[in-house]
PDB file of C-alpha atoms in Angstrom:
ATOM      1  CA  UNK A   1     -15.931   3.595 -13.848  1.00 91.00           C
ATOM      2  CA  UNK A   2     -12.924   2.635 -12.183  1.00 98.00           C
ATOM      3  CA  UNK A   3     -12.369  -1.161 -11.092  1.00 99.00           C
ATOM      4  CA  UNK A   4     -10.002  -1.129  -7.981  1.00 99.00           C
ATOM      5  CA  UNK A   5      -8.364  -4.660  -8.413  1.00 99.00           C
ATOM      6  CA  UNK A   6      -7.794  -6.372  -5.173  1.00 99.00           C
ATOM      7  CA  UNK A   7      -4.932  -8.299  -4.264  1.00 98.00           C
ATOM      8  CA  UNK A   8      -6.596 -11.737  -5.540  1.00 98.00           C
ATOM      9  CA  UNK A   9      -7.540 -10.515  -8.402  1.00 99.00           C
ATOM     10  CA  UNK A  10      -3.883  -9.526  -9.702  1.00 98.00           C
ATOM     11  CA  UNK A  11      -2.796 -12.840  -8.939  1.00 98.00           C
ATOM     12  CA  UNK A  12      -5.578 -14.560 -10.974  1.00 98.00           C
ATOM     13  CA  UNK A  13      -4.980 -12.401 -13.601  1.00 98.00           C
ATOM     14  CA  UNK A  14      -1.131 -13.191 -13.396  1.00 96.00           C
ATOM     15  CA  UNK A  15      -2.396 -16.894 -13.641  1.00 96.00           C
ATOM     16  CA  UNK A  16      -4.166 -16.580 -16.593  1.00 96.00           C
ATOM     17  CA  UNK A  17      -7.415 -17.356 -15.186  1.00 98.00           C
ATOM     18  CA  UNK A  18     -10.135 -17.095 -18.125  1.00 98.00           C
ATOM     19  CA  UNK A  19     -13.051 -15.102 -16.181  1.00 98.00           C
ATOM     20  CA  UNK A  20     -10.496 -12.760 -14.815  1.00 98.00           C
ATOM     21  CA  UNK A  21      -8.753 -12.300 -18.127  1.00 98.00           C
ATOM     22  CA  UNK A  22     -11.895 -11.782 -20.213  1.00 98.00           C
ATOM     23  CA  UNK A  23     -13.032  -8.812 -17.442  1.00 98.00           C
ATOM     24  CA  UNK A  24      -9.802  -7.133 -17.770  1.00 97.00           C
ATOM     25  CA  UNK A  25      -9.557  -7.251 -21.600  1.00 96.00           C
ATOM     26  CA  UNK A  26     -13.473  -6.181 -22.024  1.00 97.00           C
ATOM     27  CA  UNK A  27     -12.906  -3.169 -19.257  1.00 97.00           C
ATOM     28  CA  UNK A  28      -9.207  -2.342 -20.759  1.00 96.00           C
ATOM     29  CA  UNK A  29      -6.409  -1.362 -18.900  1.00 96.00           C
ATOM     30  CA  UNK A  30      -6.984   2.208 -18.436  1.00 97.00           C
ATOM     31  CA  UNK A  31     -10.236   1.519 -16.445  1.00 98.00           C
ATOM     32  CA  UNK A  32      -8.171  -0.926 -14.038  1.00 98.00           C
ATOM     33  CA  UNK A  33      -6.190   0.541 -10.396  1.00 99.00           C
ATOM     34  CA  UNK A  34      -4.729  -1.442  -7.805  1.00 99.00           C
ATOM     35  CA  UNK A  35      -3.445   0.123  -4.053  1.00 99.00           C
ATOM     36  CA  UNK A  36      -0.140   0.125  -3.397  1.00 98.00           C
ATOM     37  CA  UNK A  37      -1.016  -2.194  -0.278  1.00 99.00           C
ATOM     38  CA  UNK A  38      -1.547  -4.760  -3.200  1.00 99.00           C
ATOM     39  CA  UNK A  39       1.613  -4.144  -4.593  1.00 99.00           C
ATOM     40  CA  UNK A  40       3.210  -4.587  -1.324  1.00 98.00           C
ATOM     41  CA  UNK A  41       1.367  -8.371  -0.588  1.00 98.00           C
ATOM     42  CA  UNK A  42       2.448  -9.139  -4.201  1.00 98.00           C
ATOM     43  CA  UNK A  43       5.916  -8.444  -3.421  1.00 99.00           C
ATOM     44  CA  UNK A  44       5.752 -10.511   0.232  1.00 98.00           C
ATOM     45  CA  UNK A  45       4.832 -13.161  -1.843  1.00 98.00           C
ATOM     46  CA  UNK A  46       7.586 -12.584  -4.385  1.00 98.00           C
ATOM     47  CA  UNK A  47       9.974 -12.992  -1.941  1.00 98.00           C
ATOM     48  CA  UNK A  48       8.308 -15.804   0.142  1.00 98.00           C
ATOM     49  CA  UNK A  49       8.290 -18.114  -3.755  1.00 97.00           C
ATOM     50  CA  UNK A  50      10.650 -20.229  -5.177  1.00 98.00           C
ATOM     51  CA  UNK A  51      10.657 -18.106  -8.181  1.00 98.00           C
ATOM     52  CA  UNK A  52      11.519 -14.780  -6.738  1.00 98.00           C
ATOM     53  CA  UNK A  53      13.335 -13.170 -10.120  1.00 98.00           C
ATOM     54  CA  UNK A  54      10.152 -14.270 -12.499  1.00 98.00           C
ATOM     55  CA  UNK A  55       7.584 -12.879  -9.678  1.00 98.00           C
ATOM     56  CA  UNK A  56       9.435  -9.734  -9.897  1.00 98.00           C
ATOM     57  CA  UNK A  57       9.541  -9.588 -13.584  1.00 98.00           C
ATOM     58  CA  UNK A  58       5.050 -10.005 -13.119  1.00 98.00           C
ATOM     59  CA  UNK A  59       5.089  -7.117 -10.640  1.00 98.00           C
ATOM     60  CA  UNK A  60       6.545  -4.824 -13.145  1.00 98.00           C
ATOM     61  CA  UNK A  61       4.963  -5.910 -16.222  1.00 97.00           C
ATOM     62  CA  UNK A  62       1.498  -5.171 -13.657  1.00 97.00           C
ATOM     63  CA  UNK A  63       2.708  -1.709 -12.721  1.00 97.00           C
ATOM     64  CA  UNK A  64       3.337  -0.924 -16.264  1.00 96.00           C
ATOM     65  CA  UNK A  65      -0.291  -1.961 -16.964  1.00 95.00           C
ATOM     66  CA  UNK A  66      -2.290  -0.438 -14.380  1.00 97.00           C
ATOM     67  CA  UNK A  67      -2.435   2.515 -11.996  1.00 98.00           C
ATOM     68  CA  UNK A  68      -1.333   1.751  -8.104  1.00 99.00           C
ATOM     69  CA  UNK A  69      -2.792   3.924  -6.133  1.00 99.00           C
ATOM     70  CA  UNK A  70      -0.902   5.516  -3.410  1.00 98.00           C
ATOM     71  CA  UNK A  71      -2.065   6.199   0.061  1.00 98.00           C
ATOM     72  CA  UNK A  72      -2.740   9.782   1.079  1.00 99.00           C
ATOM     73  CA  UNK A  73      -4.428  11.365   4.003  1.00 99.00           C
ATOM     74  CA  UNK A  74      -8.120  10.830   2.993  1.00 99.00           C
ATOM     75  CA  UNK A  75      -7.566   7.208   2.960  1.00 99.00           C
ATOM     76  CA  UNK A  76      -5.747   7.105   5.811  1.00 99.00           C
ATOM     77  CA  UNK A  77      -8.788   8.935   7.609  1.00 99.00           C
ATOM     78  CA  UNK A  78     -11.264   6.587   5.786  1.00 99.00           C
ATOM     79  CA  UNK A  79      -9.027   3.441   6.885  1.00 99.00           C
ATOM     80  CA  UNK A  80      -9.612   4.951  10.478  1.00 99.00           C
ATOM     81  CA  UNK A  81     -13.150   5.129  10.218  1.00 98.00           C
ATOM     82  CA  UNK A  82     -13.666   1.473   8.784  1.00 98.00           C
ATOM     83  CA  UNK A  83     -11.336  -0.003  11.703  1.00 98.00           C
ATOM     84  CA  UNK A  84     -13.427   1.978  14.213  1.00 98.00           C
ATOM     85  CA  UNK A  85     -16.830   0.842  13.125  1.00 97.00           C
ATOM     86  CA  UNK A  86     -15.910  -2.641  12.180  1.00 97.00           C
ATOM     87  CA  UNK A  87     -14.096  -3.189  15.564  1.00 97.00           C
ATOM     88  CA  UNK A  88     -17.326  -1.867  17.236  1.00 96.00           C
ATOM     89  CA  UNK A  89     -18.961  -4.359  15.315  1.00 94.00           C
ATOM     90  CA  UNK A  90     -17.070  -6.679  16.276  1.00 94.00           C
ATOM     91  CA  UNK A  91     -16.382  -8.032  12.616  1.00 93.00           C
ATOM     92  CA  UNK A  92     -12.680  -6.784  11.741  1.00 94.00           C
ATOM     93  CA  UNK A  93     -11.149  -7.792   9.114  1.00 96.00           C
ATOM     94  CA  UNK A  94      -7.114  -7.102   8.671  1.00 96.00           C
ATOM     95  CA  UNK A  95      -5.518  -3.863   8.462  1.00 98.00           C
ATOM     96  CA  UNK A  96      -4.693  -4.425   4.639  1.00 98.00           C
ATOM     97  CA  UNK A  97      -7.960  -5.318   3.155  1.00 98.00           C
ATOM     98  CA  UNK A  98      -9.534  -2.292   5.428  1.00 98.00           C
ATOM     99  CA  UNK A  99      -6.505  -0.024   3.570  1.00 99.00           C
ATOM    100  CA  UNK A 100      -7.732  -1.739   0.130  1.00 99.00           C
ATOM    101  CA  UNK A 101     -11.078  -0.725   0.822  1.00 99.00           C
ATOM    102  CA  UNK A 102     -10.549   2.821   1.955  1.00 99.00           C
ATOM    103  CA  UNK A 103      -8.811   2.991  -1.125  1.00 99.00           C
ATOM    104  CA  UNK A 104     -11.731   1.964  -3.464  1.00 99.00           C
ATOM    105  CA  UNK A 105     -14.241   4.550  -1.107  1.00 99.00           C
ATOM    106  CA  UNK A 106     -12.159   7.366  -1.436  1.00 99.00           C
ATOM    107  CA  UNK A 107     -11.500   6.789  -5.175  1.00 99.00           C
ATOM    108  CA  UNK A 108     -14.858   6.281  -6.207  1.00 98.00           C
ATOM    109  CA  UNK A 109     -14.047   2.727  -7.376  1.00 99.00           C
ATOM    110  CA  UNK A 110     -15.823  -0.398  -7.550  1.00 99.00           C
ATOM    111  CA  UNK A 111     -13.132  -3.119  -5.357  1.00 99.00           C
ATOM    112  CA  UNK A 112     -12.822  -6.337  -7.751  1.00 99.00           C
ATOM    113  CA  UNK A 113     -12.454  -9.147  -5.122  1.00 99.00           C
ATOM    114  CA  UNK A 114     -12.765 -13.124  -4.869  1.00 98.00           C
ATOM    115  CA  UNK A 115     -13.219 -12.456  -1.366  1.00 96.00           C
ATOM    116  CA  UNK A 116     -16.833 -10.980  -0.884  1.00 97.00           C
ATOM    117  CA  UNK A 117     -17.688 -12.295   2.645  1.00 93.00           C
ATOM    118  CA  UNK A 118     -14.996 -10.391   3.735  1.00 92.00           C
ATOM    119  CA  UNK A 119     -15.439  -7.355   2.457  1.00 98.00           C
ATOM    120  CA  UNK A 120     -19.033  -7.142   2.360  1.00 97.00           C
ATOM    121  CA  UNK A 121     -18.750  -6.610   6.193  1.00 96.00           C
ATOM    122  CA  UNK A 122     -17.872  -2.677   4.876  1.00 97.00           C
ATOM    123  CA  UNK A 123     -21.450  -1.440   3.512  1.00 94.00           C
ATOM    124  CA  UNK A 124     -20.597   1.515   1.433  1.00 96.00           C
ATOM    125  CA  UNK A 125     -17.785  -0.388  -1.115  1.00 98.00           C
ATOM    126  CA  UNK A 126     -19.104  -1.764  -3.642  1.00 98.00           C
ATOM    127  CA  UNK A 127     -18.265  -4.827  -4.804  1.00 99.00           C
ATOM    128  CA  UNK A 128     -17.446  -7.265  -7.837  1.00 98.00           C
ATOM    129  CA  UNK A 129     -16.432 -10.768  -8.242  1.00 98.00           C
ATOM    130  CA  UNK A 130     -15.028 -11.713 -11.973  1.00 98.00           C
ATOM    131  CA  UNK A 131     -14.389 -15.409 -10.968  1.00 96.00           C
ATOM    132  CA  UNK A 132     -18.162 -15.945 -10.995  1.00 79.00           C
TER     133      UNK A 132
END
């Protein structure tokens, strides 16, 4: 099984934090993916810090550990199928999660997330939370 790691989840990893941590370690690496759409809030936030050199330096050391997963034209259709049913739902959620999640569908993966709520609004991903 493949754990898709969502953009939360990197960061509490990054942080140390013990539940997260203890997941990735019992899992190992080579069972672990992110999207690139992570990679691309990590380095917003890189940029946005006050500590943009030793941010960078944790985005590297990340994509030597794990897989990022690039977009291709199956996600992209899946992403347009999410938007369309959530919107006629009237529960969207942004354009980035609904990319992260398309990602994890397509892939086969099970999307690692602290934020549930939100993407338990999508009824085919499935869903774990290591903080709990």
């Amino acid at each position: 099984m493949t754990y898709l790691l969502d953009t939360n989840i990197l960061i509490y990893w990054t942080k140390g934090v013990p539940s997260v941590v203890e997941n990735i370690v019992s899992r190992g690496f080579k069972t672990l993916a992110a999207s690139i759409i992570s990679r691309s809030e990590l380095y917003y936030g890189a940029y946005r810090s006050h500590h943009v050199e030793k941010n960078l330096q944790t985005i590297k050391h990340l994509s030597e550990e794990i897989r990022f997963l690039p977009l291709n034209e199956d996600i992209e259709r899946q992403y347009g199928k999410l938007k369309t049913s959530l919107r006629r739902e009237a529960n969207l959620i942004d354009d980035f999660d609904i990319l992260i999640a398309a990602t994890a569908i397509i892939n086969g993966c099970i999307l690692v997330t602290n934020n549930v709520q939100h993407f338990s609004r999508i009824a085919e991903l499935k869903i774990e939370n290591w903080l709990t």
